[in-house]
CSV table of C-alpha atoms in Angstrom, one decimal:
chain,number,residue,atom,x,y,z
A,19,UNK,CA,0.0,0.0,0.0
A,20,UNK,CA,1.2,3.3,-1.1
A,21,UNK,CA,0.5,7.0,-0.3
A,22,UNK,CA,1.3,10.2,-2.2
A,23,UNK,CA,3.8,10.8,0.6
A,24,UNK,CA,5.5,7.2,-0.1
A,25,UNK,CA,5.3,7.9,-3.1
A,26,UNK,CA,7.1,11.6,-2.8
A,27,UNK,CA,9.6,9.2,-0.3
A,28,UNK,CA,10.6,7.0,-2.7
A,29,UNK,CA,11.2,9.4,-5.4
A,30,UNK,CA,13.2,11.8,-2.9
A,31,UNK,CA,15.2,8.1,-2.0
A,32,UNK,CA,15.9,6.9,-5.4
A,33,UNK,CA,17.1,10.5,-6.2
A,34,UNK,CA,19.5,10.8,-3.3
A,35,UNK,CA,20.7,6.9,-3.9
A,36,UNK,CA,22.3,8.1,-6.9
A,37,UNK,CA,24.3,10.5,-5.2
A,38,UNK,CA,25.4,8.3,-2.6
A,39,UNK,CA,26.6,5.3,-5.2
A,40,UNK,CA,28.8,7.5,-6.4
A,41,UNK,CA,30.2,8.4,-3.2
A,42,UNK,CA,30.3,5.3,-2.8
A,43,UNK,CA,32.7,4.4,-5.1
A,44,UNK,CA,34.7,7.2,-4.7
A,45,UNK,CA,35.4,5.8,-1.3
A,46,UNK,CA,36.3,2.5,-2.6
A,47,UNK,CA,38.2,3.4,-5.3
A,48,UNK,CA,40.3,5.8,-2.8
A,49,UNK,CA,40.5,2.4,-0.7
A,50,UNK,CA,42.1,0.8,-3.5
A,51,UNK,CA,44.6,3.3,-4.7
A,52,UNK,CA,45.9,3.5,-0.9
A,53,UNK,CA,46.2,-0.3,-1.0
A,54,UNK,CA,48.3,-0.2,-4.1
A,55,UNK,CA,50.4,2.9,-3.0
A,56,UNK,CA,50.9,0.7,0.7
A,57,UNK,CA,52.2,-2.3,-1.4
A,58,UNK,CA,54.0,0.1,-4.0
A,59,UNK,CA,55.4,1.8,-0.7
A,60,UNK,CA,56.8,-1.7,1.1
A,61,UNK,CA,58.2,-2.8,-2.3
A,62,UNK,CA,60.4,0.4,-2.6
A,63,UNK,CA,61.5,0.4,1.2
A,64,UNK,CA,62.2,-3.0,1.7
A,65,UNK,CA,63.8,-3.9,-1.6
A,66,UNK,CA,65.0,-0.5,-3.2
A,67,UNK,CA,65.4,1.3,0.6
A,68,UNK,CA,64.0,4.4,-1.4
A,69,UNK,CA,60.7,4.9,0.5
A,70,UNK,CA,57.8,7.0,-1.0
A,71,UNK,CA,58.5,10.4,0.4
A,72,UNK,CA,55.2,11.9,2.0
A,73,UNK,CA,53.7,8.6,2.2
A,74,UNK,CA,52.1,9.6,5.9
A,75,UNK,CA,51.0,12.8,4.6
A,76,UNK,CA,49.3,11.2,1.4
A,77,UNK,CA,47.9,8.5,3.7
A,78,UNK,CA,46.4,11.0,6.3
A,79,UNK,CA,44.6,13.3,3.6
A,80,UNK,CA,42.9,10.4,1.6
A,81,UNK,CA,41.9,8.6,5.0
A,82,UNK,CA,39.4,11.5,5.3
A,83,UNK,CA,37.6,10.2,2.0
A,84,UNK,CA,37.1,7.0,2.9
A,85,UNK,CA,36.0,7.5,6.1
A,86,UNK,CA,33.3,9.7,5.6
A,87,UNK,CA,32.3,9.7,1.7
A,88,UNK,CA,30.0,5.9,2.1
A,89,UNK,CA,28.8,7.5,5.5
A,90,UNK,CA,25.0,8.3,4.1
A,91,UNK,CA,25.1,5.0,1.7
A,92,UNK,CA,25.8,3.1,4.8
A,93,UNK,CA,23.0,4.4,6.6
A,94,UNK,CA,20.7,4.0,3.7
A,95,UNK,CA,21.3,-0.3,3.7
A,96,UNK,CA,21.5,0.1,7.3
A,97,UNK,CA,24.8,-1.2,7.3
A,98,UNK,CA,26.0,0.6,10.0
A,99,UNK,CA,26.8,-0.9,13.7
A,100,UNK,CA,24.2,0.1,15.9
A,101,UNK,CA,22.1,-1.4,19.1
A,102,UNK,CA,19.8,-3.6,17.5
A,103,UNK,CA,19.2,-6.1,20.2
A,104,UNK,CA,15.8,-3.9,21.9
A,105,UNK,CA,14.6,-2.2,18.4
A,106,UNK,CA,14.7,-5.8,16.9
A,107,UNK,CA,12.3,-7.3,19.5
A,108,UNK,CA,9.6,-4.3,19.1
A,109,UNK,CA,6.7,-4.5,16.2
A,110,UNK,CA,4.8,-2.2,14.5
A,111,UNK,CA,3.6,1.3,15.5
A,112,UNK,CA,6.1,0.8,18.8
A,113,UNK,CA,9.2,-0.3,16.8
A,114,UNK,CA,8.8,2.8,13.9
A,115,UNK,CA,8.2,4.8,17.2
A,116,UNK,CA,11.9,3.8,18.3
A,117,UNK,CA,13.5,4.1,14.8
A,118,UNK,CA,11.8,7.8,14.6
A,119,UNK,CA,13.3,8.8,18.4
A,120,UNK,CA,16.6,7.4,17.1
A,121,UNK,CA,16.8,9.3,13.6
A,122,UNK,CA,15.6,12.7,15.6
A,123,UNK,CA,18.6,12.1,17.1
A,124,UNK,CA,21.3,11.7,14.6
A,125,UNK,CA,19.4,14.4,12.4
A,126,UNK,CA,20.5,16.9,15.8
A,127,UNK,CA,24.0,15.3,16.1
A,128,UNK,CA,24.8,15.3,11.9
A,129,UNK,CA,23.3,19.2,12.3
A,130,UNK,CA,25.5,20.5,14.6
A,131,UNK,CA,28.7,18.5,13.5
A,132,UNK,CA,28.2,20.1,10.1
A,133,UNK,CA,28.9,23.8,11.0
A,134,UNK,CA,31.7,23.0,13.1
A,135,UNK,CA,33.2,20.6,10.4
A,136,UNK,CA,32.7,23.7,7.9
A,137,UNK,CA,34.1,25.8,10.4
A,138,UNK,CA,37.2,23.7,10.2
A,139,UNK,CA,37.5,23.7,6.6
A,140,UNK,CA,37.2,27.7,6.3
A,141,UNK,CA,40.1,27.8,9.1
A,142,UNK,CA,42.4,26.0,7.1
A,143,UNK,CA,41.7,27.5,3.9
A,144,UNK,CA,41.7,31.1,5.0
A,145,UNK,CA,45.5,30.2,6.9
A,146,UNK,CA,46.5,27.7,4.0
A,147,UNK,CA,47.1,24.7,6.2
A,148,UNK,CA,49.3,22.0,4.8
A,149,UNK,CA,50.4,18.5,6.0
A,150,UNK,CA,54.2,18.6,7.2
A,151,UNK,CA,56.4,16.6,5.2
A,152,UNK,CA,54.9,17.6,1.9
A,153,UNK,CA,53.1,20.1,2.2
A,154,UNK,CA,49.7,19.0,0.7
A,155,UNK,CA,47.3,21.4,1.4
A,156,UNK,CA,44.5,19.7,3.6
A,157,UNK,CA,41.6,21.9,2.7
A,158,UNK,CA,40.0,19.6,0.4
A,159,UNK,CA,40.0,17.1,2.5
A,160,UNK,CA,38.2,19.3,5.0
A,161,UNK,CA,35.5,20.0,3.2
A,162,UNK,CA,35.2,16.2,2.1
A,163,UNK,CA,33.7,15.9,5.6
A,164,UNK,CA,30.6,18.8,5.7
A,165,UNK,CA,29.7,18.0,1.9
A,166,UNK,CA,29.2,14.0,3.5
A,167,UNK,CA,27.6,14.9,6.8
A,168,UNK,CA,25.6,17.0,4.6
A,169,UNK,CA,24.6,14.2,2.5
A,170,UNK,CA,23.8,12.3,5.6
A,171,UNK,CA,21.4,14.9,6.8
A,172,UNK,CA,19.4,14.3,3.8
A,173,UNK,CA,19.0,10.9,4.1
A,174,UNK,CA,18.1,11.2,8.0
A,175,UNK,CA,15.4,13.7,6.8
A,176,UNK,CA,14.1,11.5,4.5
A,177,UNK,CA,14.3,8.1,6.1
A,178,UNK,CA,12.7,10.4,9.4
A,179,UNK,CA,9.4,11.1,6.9
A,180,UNK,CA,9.6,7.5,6.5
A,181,UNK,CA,9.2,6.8,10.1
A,182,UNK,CA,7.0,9.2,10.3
A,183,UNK,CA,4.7,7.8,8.4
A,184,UNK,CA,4.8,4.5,9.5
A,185,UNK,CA,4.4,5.8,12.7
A,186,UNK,CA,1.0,7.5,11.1
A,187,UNK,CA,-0.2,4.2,9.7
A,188,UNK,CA,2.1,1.0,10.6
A,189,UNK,CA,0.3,-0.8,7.8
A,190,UNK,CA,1.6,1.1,5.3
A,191,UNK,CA,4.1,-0.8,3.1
A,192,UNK,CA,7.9,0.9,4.5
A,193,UNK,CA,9.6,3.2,2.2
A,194,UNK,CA,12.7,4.9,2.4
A,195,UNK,CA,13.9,3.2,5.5
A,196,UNK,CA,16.2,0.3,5.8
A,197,UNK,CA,14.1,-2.7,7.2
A,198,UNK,CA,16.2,-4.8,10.3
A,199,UNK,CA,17.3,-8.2,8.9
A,200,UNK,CA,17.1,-11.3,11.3
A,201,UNK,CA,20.2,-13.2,11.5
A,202,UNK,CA,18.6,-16.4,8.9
A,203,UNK,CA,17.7,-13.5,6.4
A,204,UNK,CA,20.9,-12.0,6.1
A,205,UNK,CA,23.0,-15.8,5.4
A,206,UNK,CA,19.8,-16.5,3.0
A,207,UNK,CA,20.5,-13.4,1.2
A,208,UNK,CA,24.6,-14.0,1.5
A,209,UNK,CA,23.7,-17.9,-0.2
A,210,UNK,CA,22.2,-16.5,-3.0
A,211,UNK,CA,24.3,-13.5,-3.3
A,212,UNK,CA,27.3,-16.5,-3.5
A,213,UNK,CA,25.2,-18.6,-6.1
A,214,UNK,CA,24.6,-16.3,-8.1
A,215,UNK,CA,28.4,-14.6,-8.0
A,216,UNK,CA,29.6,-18.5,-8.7
């Protein structure tokens, strides 16, 4: 069953999706490239004793993208660790009830981490910060982290209209929200997943 709101929901989701995939793989492709510089760097140092210079420095800067760029995808699949152990055991109007409590939440944390993570960003691009050995300058990567939280934030709002209106009408068909998978659902899923991969 679906109500002009879902359906304003799903829209808003499949729209903002798009944006996180491609987060997405930017994190994972900056993942990759600092695997290949680390076994790039060991090669050198162990066999050539001519490390990569700035190596640290090149290492702390792309840390930030991964860390924070898959931040909203992750929330979206409800991938992320959380306390699942009392939300799990509560059903219909209680459980959204929880999930909507929770999501309030995070929406206030993610809202003010974002003007203090700007805040940080404008400091060290107004005084042209730079990492020490090489001097890459770090605001880029500073503003990696308010352009993701800010992401974020969008997908708490929406998934929180979600819960909202589940809330409203519990037998509404969920949209927008990551549904809890038991432990026999996520193996079945991990089977096929394999099957079908093989």
């Amino acid at each position: 069953m679906t109500d002009s709101f879902g359906r304003l929901l799903e829209r808003a989701d499949t729209a903002l999706n798009a944006v996180e995939s491609r987060l997405n793989m930017i994190g994972g492709l900056i993942v990759f490239a600092l695997m290949f510089l680390g076994v790039v760097q060991i090669v050198l140092r162990t066999v050539f004793r001519k490390p990569i210079f700035g190596y640290i420095d090149i290492v702390e800067i792309a840390m930030v993208g991964f860390a924070v760029l898959a931040i909203s995808y992750v929330q979206r699949v409800g991938g992320h660790v959380r306390m699942e152990l009392c939300v799990a055991k509560l059903k219909g109007r209680a459980h959204w009830l929880a999930e909507t409590v929770s999501t309030i939440l995070a929406v206030f944390i993610v809202g003010v981490l974002i003007p203090y993570s700007y805040f940080h960003f404008e400091r060290a691009f107004s005084i042209g910060d730079s990492t020490i050995d090489i001097e890459i300058i770090t605001w880029p990567a500073k503003l990696i982290v308010p352009v993701a939280l800010s992401v974020l934030l969008i997908r708490l709002i929406i998934q929180l209209g979600g819960y909202i209106r589940l809330v409203a009408n519990p037998a509404l068909d969920p949209v927008a929200v990551p549904l809890l998978k038991d432990v026999e659902e996520i193996a079945e899923e991990e089977i096929r997943q394999a099957a079908e991969d093989a």
